[in-house]
Amino acid sequence: MIKYIPLNQNILQAALKELDSAKCLLLFPTRKSKQEAQKLYQPDWDFSKHKFLTMDEWKDEIFHSKLPILKEEKRTLMFYKALTKENKNFFRIKTYFQSIELANNFFNFWEEITEEMISEDDINEILFSKNTANDWQLNTFQQLLQIKEQYYELLQKEQFSDTILLREINDLQFELNFDKIIIVNQFYFTEREKTILHKLDEKVLVYLQVTPEFYNEEELAFKKDFDAGVLQSVIKQKIKVITSLEQFQMIGDLLSTIDLQQRNTIIDFKFNSRSYASFLSREHYSISNSLPFSGTGLFRFFQTLQDLLHSIVWEGTPFLLSLQELLNATLSDDFLEIFEEDKNKHEQIRTFLFKCIDNDIQYLDLEYFDNRGTKFKVVFEKIFNLIIEVRKIDSIASLIEFIENHINVEKLTERENNKTDILKVFYELLSDFASIEQIGLITNWKNIFPHNISANLWQLFLDYMKPKQIKFTLGNQSVNRVQITSLQDTRNLHFENVYILNAIEGILPAAKHTQFLFSEKQRQNLSLKTYEDIKLRDKYYFYRLLATSNKVTIFTRTNLEENIEVSSFIEELKLFDLINEVELPKTDLYQQLFNSLLVTNDHSLPNQNIISADFFSIPFDKSDLKNNELNLSFYNWEKLKKDSFTFYLEFIANLNKRDPILSLDFSNKLIGTISHSVFTMIWERLIEVYH
């Protein structure tokens, strides 16, 4: 049974009114809409056993397994174990890390195929078609089939499971402990979901927020002709649209428009990755309080160790370390503090390495420090000894033991530890990482990393950390903080004041991208989601948001030089006379920003009248000016005119700017030294022969 409600009504409230039986299951498209429904229902809860789940959570309950289900890195490692030499050669894979992209494509591909219940015969029919097939597609599909069989056999042998294996079961048997299932505004149903719902037909109620003319009840799908005409009867006032030339101006227009005393919501796409995100105050805006683990000092320290590991050159004993990587490491005070607590010596250590560069040294070993008796030998000894310990790692257990015995995690995290949960996140991920060996997934790492196990295990550990997030505690916050969310998370929610940013083509709707294996035409023939389906979905979410919000302001951009144009959805709204284009006066946000950087302080400028005239004079040695003349090349003369201080430092004091990037080529000085040595050797031999 399908129930339709108007676009401008609160669908969560309407769905909750259906809870009339002893036990109902409510299914939502997103976790956010599920949580909002739970919040609305909580005051009226009568101790009934209703359950709130997302569609994916419900499917996980149906397709359960008694065996451990592999996910993320564990899944990828098992995938790599399943590859034969033929598979690796076909996909040009030489290492585990080169297989990660293929593994992601493999799992996404088979998850979609099993979810849409597409048979192998259907795919072969499409790929054998002369009009649509290419040999590479057919060969690739045959390889994917072969890998899937090998992967399933390996799962069975080692007593693990996978979601794609579970959802391939066509004869689905499960027990439903609910009197009614209420599905709240699910835009798209996969073939698997349709099959489950048809099996429970009498108990299912689908709530949809659309008019019946735009919905195909037989296919449980929106019709392709869904357009902005649906908004004409539900939108009370025209939607305000403001056009800017670039992002910073757009933020200026937003700040001049928004009323922080009201309940506001900003809809943006990848807000945290935008350059302007750092200009908004967390006191007034609900900017994410999460940070990537890869941005922490602890991760950077581990990454530096990895760079040093990869730079090792074995030319007998002892080994050589790249001077470039050593310099990169010592440029970080956080790294140096572990080996030398006296910060005053840090610059001296760096100066020493720069002198090595001046002497055309590319690699260093501990004998170099022994022979020269440098006072920094102890520091570099500690670094080299730590690298030696890292190279002993041959398993995850030994990696964890190394961290416990040689890495002061508390010291490396003391800066973040006061305001974040970094230690909790780190030890949780360390425990999860250790489980790879504990569950028996990998017993011999040589099968995964035939060469250089320590460096590869360390890289695997870094990759394991990268997606993790740490959370920091926030200070004082405004009661009416502006909420920031994405279009996907607005599904089924109701808003008061909405400000939509970056409504441009390529973002709304999203840009078209190449799909794995199948073309758009082939996907359409197989009844898989196409770009047009995704575009229709985004259009529905966008128009529903406009209809369910009391007040909407859209910010778009246009720039011919950068090929940025207004969203086609806005152009469609124009056709139905639903927008009001507003031109705001130009903001002085740039000027305000620069002024804030030049803000005055308590320091007063010295009185120029009491500064002696020689203060601005650069001292010089008369012997530098032979015959009272200063002979300059044109380049030096330009330098002197442009900046006399820089000229003095570079050409008189010989204090050149240090370049932290080593040249991999021979310097003129080194070529000259080699040439001189060769000629000396030749002359010595000639003299020997002569005598």
XYZ file of C-alpha atoms in Angstrom:
691
model
C 0.000 0.000 0.000
C 1.252 3.493 -0.883
C 0.221 6.721 0.829
C 0.996 10.117 -0.704
C 1.369 13.344 1.245
C 1.995 16.860 -0.125
C 5.575 18.090 -0.523
C 5.171 20.853 2.061
C 3.982 18.636 4.941
C 6.148 17.112 7.683
C 6.449 13.491 6.573
C 7.960 12.256 9.853
C 4.974 13.473 11.857
C 2.605 11.911 9.319
C 4.427 8.555 9.460
C 4.414 8.480 13.279
C 0.606 8.760 13.256
C 0.528 5.306 11.616
C 1.881 3.649 14.769
C -1.476 2.106 15.664
C -0.510 -1.537 16.123
C 1.355 -3.265 18.927
C 4.598 -3.597 17.019
C 5.687 -1.582 13.961
C 8.950 -1.354 12.060
C 9.768 2.083 10.625
C 12.389 2.225 7.870
C 14.194 5.436 6.890
C 16.588 6.308 4.047
C 19.172 7.934 6.359
C 20.350 7.681 9.949
C 19.687 11.382 10.454
C 15.989 11.128 9.543
C 15.701 8.017 11.747
C 17.163 9.899 14.724
C 14.866 12.883 14.125
C 11.826 10.558 14.062
C 12.948 8.938 17.336
C 13.276 12.387 18.882
C 9.741 13.331 17.767
C 8.299 10.045 19.016
C 10.032 9.956 22.406
C 7.581 12.281 24.298
C 4.638 10.083 23.209
C 6.299 6.698 23.754
C 3.833 4.289 25.403
C 6.287 1.427 26.044
C 5.309 -0.238 22.780
C 7.944 -2.293 20.925
C 8.185 -0.258 17.738
C 11.567 -0.289 16.030
C 13.322 2.473 14.056
C 15.935 1.396 11.470
C 17.460 2.561 8.215
C 16.863 0.327 5.203
C 20.519 -0.792 5.233
C 20.390 -1.630 8.952
C 17.312 -3.775 8.382
C 18.966 -5.655 5.515
C 21.991 -6.319 7.726
C 19.632 -7.919 10.249
C 17.974 -10.046 7.560
C 21.207 -11.142 5.866
C 23.018 -12.104 9.035
C 25.828 -14.602 9.343
C 27.184 -16.832 12.090
C 30.674 -16.316 10.653
C 32.709 -13.076 11.020
C 31.881 -10.638 8.187
C 34.993 -9.045 6.676
C 35.025 -5.276 6.119
C 37.425 -2.543 4.990
C 41.149 -3.507 5.113
C 40.415 -7.076 6.244
C 38.227 -7.494 3.186
C 40.924 -6.059 0.896
C 43.602 -8.346 2.351
C 41.396 -11.405 1.754
C 40.725 -10.156 -1.792
C 44.471 -9.906 -2.455
C 45.002 -13.420 -1.084
C 42.398 -14.681 -3.576
C 44.192 -13.253 -6.632
C 46.077 -15.680 -8.867
C 49.170 -14.819 -10.889
C 46.940 -14.617 -13.984
C 44.614 -12.101 -12.261
C 47.560 -9.959 -11.173
C 49.080 -9.948 -14.652
C 45.743 -9.066 -16.274
C 45.153 -6.067 -13.983
C 48.897 -5.206 -13.853
C 49.138 -5.607 -10.110
C 52.566 -6.171 -8.593
C 51.977 -5.248 -4.944
C 49.186 -5.340 -2.380
C 48.846 -1.548 -2.432
C 48.277 -1.574 -6.199
C 45.321 -3.925 -5.643
C 43.371 -1.569 -3.353
C 41.648 0.374 -6.153
C 40.697 -2.846 -7.950
C 39.366 -4.279 -4.665
C 37.137 -1.219 -4.164
C 35.818 -1.513 -7.735
C 35.342 -5.279 -7.327
C 33.270 -5.032 -4.151
C 31.223 -2.042 -5.358
C 30.540 -3.852 -8.640
C 29.345 -7.135 -7.094
C 27.393 -5.372 -4.333
C 25.426 -3.515 -7.008
C 24.982 -6.612 -9.183
C 23.741 -8.759 -6.277
C 21.536 -5.957 -4.899
C 19.891 -5.485 -8.310
C 19.726 -9.282 -8.822
C 21.398 -9.125 -12.238
C 22.313 -12.568 -13.562
C 25.599 -13.469 -15.249
C 23.629 -14.377 -18.381
C 22.152 -10.862 -18.533
C 25.634 -9.341 -18.337
C 27.079 -11.723 -20.930
C 24.211 -10.925 -23.287
C 24.993 -7.206 -23.028
C 28.744 -7.700 -23.391
C 28.416 -10.066 -26.364
C 26.223 -7.545 -28.170
C 28.092 -6.153 -31.188
C 26.713 -2.673 -30.642
C 27.815 -2.302 -27.043
C 30.603 -4.729 -26.314
C 34.364 -4.346 -26.342
C 36.750 -7.242 -25.851
C 38.309 -5.591 -22.796
C 34.904 -5.480 -21.087
C 34.234 -9.158 -21.686
C 37.737 -10.163 -20.591
C 37.489 -7.980 -17.486
C 34.118 -9.468 -16.549
C 35.476 -13.004 -16.944
C 38.344 -12.083 -14.623
C 35.916 -10.596 -12.076
C 33.856 -13.792 -12.173
C 36.949 -15.893 -11.643
C 38.124 -13.724 -8.721
C 34.664 -13.894 -7.138
C 34.698 -17.700 -7.208
C 38.228 -17.768 -5.763
C 37.236 -15.219 -3.098
C 34.149 -17.231 -2.059
C 36.185 -20.456 -1.876
C 38.784 -18.741 0.309
C 36.071 -17.321 2.599
C 34.568 -20.774 3.011
C 37.955 -22.387 3.620
C 39.016 -19.842 6.260
C 35.569 -19.560 7.897
C 34.709 -15.925 7.081
C 31.786 -14.259 5.312
C 31.032 -11.179 3.212
C 27.916 -9.085 2.520
C 28.021 -9.818 -1.228
C 28.042 -13.542 -0.449
C 25.130 -13.205 1.988
C 22.985 -11.113 -0.356
C 23.374 -13.521 -3.268
C 20.903 -15.851 -1.529
C 17.787 -15.804 -3.725
C 15.633 -18.192 -1.676
C 15.329 -15.723 1.173
C 13.827 -17.045 4.394
C 13.497 -14.797 7.428
C 11.125 -14.291 10.317
C 9.256 -10.987 10.623
C 8.344 -10.055 14.181
C 6.348 -6.935 13.278
C 2.684 -6.315 12.532
C 3.396 -3.501 10.093
C 6.356 -2.092 8.140
C 6.260 1.646 7.419
C 8.770 2.852 4.827
C 9.260 6.593 5.077
C 9.894 8.264 1.716
C 12.503 5.957 0.193
C 13.362 7.466 -3.202
C 14.930 4.396 -4.792
C 14.357 0.683 -4.194
C 16.837 -1.927 -5.390
C 15.526 -5.121 -6.955
C 16.469 -6.990 -3.765
C 14.469 -4.544 -1.630
C 11.468 -4.812 -3.961
C 11.581 -8.612 -3.687
C 11.588 -8.454 0.116
C 8.698 -5.947 0.170
C 6.580 -7.991 -2.271
C 7.104 -11.005 -0.012
C 5.632 -8.965 2.873
C 3.133 -7.094 0.714
C 0.160 -7.031 3.101
C 2.193 -5.662 6.000
C 4.012 -2.907 4.063
C 2.982 0.745 3.956
C 5.105 3.045 1.781
C 4.883 6.733 2.662
C 5.806 9.027 -0.237
C 6.096 12.798 -0.384
C 5.124 13.391 -3.995
C 1.994 13.639 -6.122
C 0.759 10.301 -7.618
C 1.175 11.552 -11.200
C 4.970 11.460 -10.818
C 5.223 7.956 -9.341
C 5.170 4.523 -10.975
C 3.592 2.259 -8.327
C 4.240 -0.932 -10.248
C 8.001 -0.246 -10.492
C 8.217 1.581 -7.133
C 10.091 4.375 -8.907
C 9.774 8.085 -9.657
C 8.854 9.005 -13.209
C 11.458 10.724 -15.369
C 9.216 13.739 -16.085
C 9.328 14.942 -12.462
C 9.969 18.699 -12.653
C 9.660 22.033 -10.832
C 5.977 22.228 -11.701
C 5.238 20.269 -8.511
C 6.353 23.311 -6.484
C 3.901 25.815 -7.940
C 1.061 24.819 -5.628
C 3.133 24.438 -2.436
C 5.630 27.327 -2.409
C 4.116 30.421 -0.795
C 6.746 32.966 -1.841
C 9.378 33.083 -4.559
C 12.789 31.672 -3.727
C 15.551 34.242 -3.352
C 18.603 33.581 -5.574
C 21.872 35.506 -5.139
C 24.642 35.178 -7.749
C 28.313 35.733 -6.876
C 31.491 35.725 -8.953
C 33.559 33.571 -6.603
C 33.333 31.638 -3.326
C 34.684 34.310 -0.997
C 32.179 36.859 -2.302
C 29.454 34.230 -1.865
C 30.375 33.864 1.828
C 30.336 37.660 2.160
C 26.822 37.701 0.682
C 25.778 34.921 3.072
C 27.086 36.787 6.136
C 25.314 39.969 5.081
C 22.023 38.055 4.615
C 21.823 35.565 7.487
C 20.180 36.473 10.814
C 22.085 34.635 13.554
C 19.224 35.129 16.041
C 16.980 32.732 14.095
C 17.159 28.970 13.522
C 19.176 28.596 10.341
C 20.511 25.720 8.271
C 23.245 25.933 5.631
C 23.223 23.311 2.880
C 26.663 22.879 1.366
C 28.490 20.200 -0.563
C 31.769 19.048 1.059
C 31.750 22.092 3.347
C 34.749 21.005 5.446
C 36.993 20.845 2.376
C 36.103 24.397 1.296
C 38.695 27.120 1.864
C 36.090 29.414 3.432
C 35.173 26.890 6.160
C 37.952 28.247 8.390
C 36.497 31.785 8.288
C 33.295 30.844 10.109
C 33.247 30.781 13.906
C 32.377 27.543 15.701
C 30.664 29.706 18.295
C 27.878 30.506 15.817
C 28.202 27.736 13.179
C 28.009 23.977 13.774
C 31.255 23.257 11.979
C 32.347 19.660 12.444
C 34.390 19.076 15.575
C 36.154 16.166 13.892
C 39.670 16.222 12.513
C 41.356 13.614 10.316
C 43.822 11.453 12.221
C 46.279 12.075 9.381
C 46.540 15.699 10.556
C 47.862 14.805 14.018
C 51.468 15.029 15.199
C 51.463 11.305 15.995
C 50.539 10.386 12.426
C 53.136 12.801 11.001
C 55.812 11.168 13.183
C 54.835 7.712 11.905
C 54.787 9.049 8.327
C 58.301 10.469 8.772
C 59.547 7.066 9.947
C 57.980 5.539 6.836
C 59.725 8.082 4.567
C 63.059 7.293 6.250
C 62.421 3.558 5.848
C 61.794 3.938 2.113
C 64.942 6.047 1.690
C 67.330 3.369 2.994
C 70.051 2.234 0.602
C 71.836 -1.023 1.389
C 75.410 -0.897 0.174
C 76.752 -3.367 2.685
C 76.970 -2.447 6.371
C 76.101 0.066 7.715
C 73.124 1.169 5.640
C 72.725 4.651 4.147
C 69.891 7.098 4.837
C 68.808 9.724 2.334
C 70.032 13.170 3.381
C 66.860 14.612 1.819
C 64.581 12.545 4.080
C 66.768 13.246 7.129
C 66.519 16.964 6.404
C 62.737 16.723 5.892
C 62.461 14.942 9.244
C 64.600 17.454 11.157
C 62.703 20.428 9.713
C 59.923 19.365 12.104
C 60.551 20.373 15.715
C 57.953 17.781 16.789
C 60.117 15.026 15.291
C 63.404 16.382 16.646
C 62.014 16.787 20.175
C 61.826 13.003 20.509
C 65.597 12.737 19.995
C 66.795 16.116 21.296
C 64.760 17.976 23.923
C 66.930 21.114 23.797
C 65.135 23.206 21.152
C 68.127 25.566 20.910
C 70.076 22.755 19.240
C 67.441 22.072 16.586
C 68.603 24.870 14.308
C 72.225 23.787 14.769
C 71.309 20.253 13.645
C 69.596 21.641 10.560
C 72.594 23.887 9.818
C 74.854 20.833 10.006
C 72.698 19.000 7.433
C 72.658 22.041 5.135
C 76.472 22.053 5.258
C 76.382 18.410 4.191
C 74.275 19.502 1.212
C 76.843 22.194 0.396
C 79.446 19.418 0.311
C 77.348 17.487 -2.246
C 76.499 14.671 0.173
C 73.354 12.739 -0.794
C 73.373 9.899 1.777
C 74.645 9.509 5.338
C 75.640 6.605 7.577
C 76.780 6.499 11.198
C 80.440 6.139 10.156
C 80.241 9.640 8.712
C 79.540 11.001 12.203
C 82.240 8.779 13.764
C 84.894 10.018 11.352
C 84.079 13.687 11.881
C 83.397 13.539 15.594
C 80.365 15.815 15.289
C 78.614 16.807 18.502
C 75.307 15.673 16.970
C 76.407 12.057 16.687
C 74.216 11.044 19.666
C 71.072 12.534 18.061
C 71.631 10.806 14.728
C 72.587 7.600 16.517
C 69.135 7.611 18.156
C 67.437 8.159 14.785
C 69.454 5.404 13.074
C 68.883 2.970 15.949
C 65.122 3.610 15.815
C 65.126 2.846 12.076
C 67.061 -0.369 12.787
C 64.336 -1.393 15.270
C 61.571 -0.603 12.749
C 63.283 -2.833 10.188
C 62.976 -5.772 12.607
C 59.158 -5.646 12.351
C 57.802 -8.765 10.628
C 54.237 -8.947 11.975
C 51.508 -6.748 13.430
C 52.301 -8.141 16.875
C 55.937 -7.019 16.556
C 54.801 -3.628 15.198
C 52.643 -3.059 18.282
C 55.488 -4.238 20.511
C 57.798 -1.734 18.789
C 55.343 1.116 19.468
C 55.004 0.095 23.125
C 58.776 -0.128 23.680
C 60.185 2.649 21.500
C 57.503 5.296 20.825
C 56.426 7.735 23.523
C 52.817 8.052 22.337
C 51.805 10.276 25.278
C 54.560 12.783 24.459
C 53.692 12.826 20.752
C 50.020 13.468 21.558
C 50.345 15.863 24.512
C 49.396 18.853 22.357
C 46.112 17.266 21.156
C 45.366 15.118 24.196
C 43.922 17.915 26.355
C 41.181 18.818 23.883
C 40.645 15.667 21.808
C 40.020 11.940 22.160
C 43.191 11.094 20.202
C 44.498 8.482 22.665
C 41.139 6.674 22.758
C 40.935 6.635 18.944
C 44.566 5.532 18.569
C 44.379 2.595 20.969
C 41.025 1.495 19.505
C 42.428 1.469 15.963
C 45.561 -0.290 17.245
C 43.362 -2.989 18.794
C 41.339 -3.334 15.588
C 44.544 -3.497 13.529
C 45.872 -6.259 15.805
C 42.708 -8.304 15.162
C 43.884 -8.961 11.565
C 46.334 -11.484 12.998
C 44.258 -12.469 16.022
C 41.375 -13.807 13.886
C 43.854 -15.734 11.738
C 43.279 -13.686 8.571
C 47.036 -13.428 7.881
C 49.458 -15.912 9.422
C 52.504 -15.251 7.232
C 53.077 -11.721 5.931
C 55.601 -12.938 3.358
C 52.622 -14.162 1.318
C 51.367 -10.555 1.132
C 54.695 -8.691 1.170
C 57.456 -10.909 -0.287
C 59.993 -8.090 0.054
C 60.648 -5.445 2.709
C 57.976 -6.627 5.164
C 58.693 -3.918 7.754
C 58.188 -0.963 5.375
C 55.049 -2.521 3.851
C 53.513 -3.354 7.238
C 54.249 0.189 8.368
C 52.515 1.518 5.216
C 49.519 -0.751 5.898
C 49.354 0.683 9.419
C 49.438 4.254 8.058
C 46.634 3.452 5.594
C 44.635 1.976 8.483
C 44.955 5.245 10.410
C 44.155 7.668 7.563
C 40.330 7.388 7.511
C 40.024 7.665 11.309
C 38.723 10.874 12.897
C 39.422 12.463 16.261
C 36.956 14.777 18.015
C 37.838 17.885 19.972
C 35.812 19.542 22.711
C 34.217 22.860 21.856
C 34.167 25.951 24.050
C 31.245 28.337 24.488
C 28.628 27.991 21.779
C 25.650 30.067 20.763
C 22.245 28.536 21.540
C 21.047 29.180 17.984
C 24.096 27.865 16.179
C 23.699 27.655 12.409
C 23.454 23.993 11.387
C 25.561 22.927 8.398
C 24.595 19.797 6.482
C 24.534 18.262 2.992
C 21.635 17.771 0.591
C 21.714 13.989 1.176
C 21.146 14.461 4.915
C 18.091 16.717 4.434
C 15.928 13.760 3.380
C 12.613 13.661 5.297
C 13.611 16.632 7.481
C 11.810 19.956 7.896
C 13.606 23.328 8.144
C 12.808 26.954 8.960
C 15.481 29.116 7.283
C 17.656 27.441 4.664
C 20.713 28.872 2.886
C 21.960 26.734 -0.015
C 25.567 27.365 -1.087
C 27.339 26.485 -4.365
C 24.214 25.758 -6.402
C 26.218 25.435 -9.614
C 26.347 22.922 -12.453
C 28.728 20.086 -11.639
C 27.806 20.232 -7.947
C 24.019 20.448 -8.121
C 23.541 18.160 -9.971
C 26.874 16.401 -9.498
C 29.206 16.084 -12.473
C 29.022 12.979 -14.607
C 31.876 10.513 -14.076
C 32.979 7.316 -15.772
C 31.527 4.172 -14.212
C 33.480 0.966 -13.679
C 33.192 -1.552 -16.557
C 29.781 -0.575 -18.029
C 28.871 2.413 -20.182
C 25.764 4.477 -19.418
C 23.869 2.733 -22.228
C 24.837 -0.698 -20.911
C 23.820 0.268 -17.374
C 20.441 1.369 -18.690
C 19.964 -1.943 -20.542
C 20.815 -3.837 -17.347
C 18.400 -1.683 -15.287
C 21.266 -0.337 -13.175
C 21.326 3.221 -11.874
C 22.447 5.692 -14.539
C 23.614 9.292 -14.315
C 20.081 10.431 -15.218
C 18.688 8.441 -12.272
C 21.147 10.096 -9.890
C 20.318 13.497 -11.378
C 16.587 12.826 -10.869
C 17.256 11.797 -7.259
C 19.179 15.018 -6.543
C 16.434 17.055 -8.203
C 13.807 15.453 -5.971
C 15.840 16.032 -2.789
C 16.425 19.647 -3.839
C 12.790 20.429 -4.710
C 11.512 18.652 -1.588
C 13.883 20.801 0.501
C 12.522 23.968 -1.137
C 8.943 22.868 -0.453
C 9.429 21.857 3.199
C 11.412 24.934 4.280
C 9.715 28.113 5.463
C 12.295 30.424 3.893
C 14.980 29.578 1.318
C 17.904 31.590 -0.061
C 20.042 30.052 -2.799
C 23.605 31.205 -3.481
C 24.964 30.384 -6.902
C 28.037 31.415 -8.868
C 28.950 32.175 -12.439
C 32.387 32.644 -13.959
C 32.998 32.226 -17.688
C 36.785 32.008 -17.332
C 36.546 29.089 -14.885
C 33.620 27.476 -16.754
C 31.295 27.866 -13.753
C 27.605 28.258 -14.495
C 24.334 28.355 -12.595
C 22.729 25.005 -11.719
C 20.319 23.640 -14.334
C 17.846 23.078 -11.471
C 17.736 26.851 -10.891
C 17.212 27.392 -14.621
C 14.225 25.016 -14.412
C 12.839 26.980 -11.451
C 13.092 30.124 -13.600
C 10.949 28.510 -16.294
C 8.153 28.071 -13.751
C 8.607 31.630 -12.416
C 9.526 30.425 -8.926
C 12.607 32.521 -8.168
C 13.404 36.094 -7.290
C 16.927 37.098 -8.366
C 18.418 39.549 -5.878
C 21.515 41.671 -6.453
C 23.310 42.618 -3.256
C 25.682 45.566 -2.878
C 29.311 44.514 -3.097
C 30.662 43.484 0.297
C 33.983 44.732 1.638
C 34.820 41.329 3.122
C 38.283 41.303 1.573
C 39.027 44.710 3.076
C 37.701 43.583 6.467
C 39.943 40.523 6.349
C 43.059 42.524 5.496
C 42.220 45.080 8.185
C 41.931 42.297 10.769
C 45.410 41.126 9.823
C 46.702 44.653 10.371
C 44.859 45.230 13.634
C 46.579 47.691 15.961
C 48.073 46.602 19.273
C 49.650 48.189 22.314
C 53.054 48.494 20.699
C 53.843 52.050 19.621
C 56.224 52.956 16.826
C 59.505 54.540 17.941
C 59.865 58.265 17.495
C 61.903 58.697 14.340
C 63.320 61.965 15.639
C 65.353 60.164 18.306
C 66.731 57.464 15.957
C 70.286 58.194 14.903
C 70.941 58.575 11.202
C 73.375 55.656 11.092
C 70.595 53.248 12.181
C 69.593 52.813 8.523
C 73.188 52.493 7.255
C 74.702 49.093 6.492
C 78.288 48.739 7.784
C 80.915 47.869 5.190
C 84.610 47.181 4.950
C 86.498 49.768 2.900
C 88.645 47.000 1.462
C 85.531 45.800 -0.391
C 85.536 49.028 -2.386
C 88.802 49.045 -4.297
C 89.557 52.472 -5.737
C 86.324 53.632 -4.125
C 84.381 51.599 -6.698
C 81.787 48.852 -6.391
C 81.758 46.689 -9.505
C 78.386 45.023 -10.019
C 76.849 42.825 -12.664
C 73.461 43.886 -13.987
C 71.788 41.159 -11.846
C 73.579 42.332 -8.682
C 72.722 45.969 -9.441
C 69.024 45.051 -9.774
C 69.209 43.193 -6.455
C 70.844 46.182 -4.747
C 68.221 48.609 -6.063
C 65.315 46.327 -5.168
C 66.416 45.370 -1.635
C 69.722 46.565 -0.225
C 69.361 44.413 2.917
C 68.952 41.199 0.907
C 71.852 42.248 -1.326
C 74.071 42.702 1.728
C 73.121 39.319 3.220
C 73.570 37.393 -0.034
C 76.552 39.050 -1.720
C 78.521 40.687 1.104
C 77.818 38.433 4.138
C 77.412 35.338 1.892
C 74.275 34.240 3.789
C 72.275 32.561 1.034
C 68.722 31.314 1.444
C 68.661 27.618 2.263
C 66.873 25.375 -0.223
C 65.426 22.318 1.592
C 65.197 20.393 -1.713
C 68.333 18.524 -2.739
C 69.289 18.438 -6.377
C 69.477 14.852 -7.602
C 71.869 15.963 -10.326
C 75.590 16.611 -9.921
C 76.381 20.201 -8.918
C 78.974 22.258 -10.823
C 81.179 22.088 -7.746
C 81.013 18.274 -7.602
C 81.660 17.927 -11.347
C 84.672 20.211 -10.954
C 85.987 18.170 -8.004
C 85.575 14.894 -9.914
C 87.222 16.367 -13.031
C 90.131 17.690 -10.975
C 90.616 14.276 -9.319
C 90.516 12.472 -12.686
C 93.064 14.830 -14.267
C 95.317 14.531 -11.185
C 95.153 10.728 -11.396
C 95.971 10.794 -15.136
C 98.954 13.103 -14.625
C 100.258 10.941 -11.780
C 100.121 7.849 -13.985
C 101.757 9.642 -16.905
C 104.569 10.797 -14.639
C 104.905 7.236 -13.310
C 105.191 5.848 -16.857
C 107.673 8.574 -17.836
C 109.959 7.798 -14.906
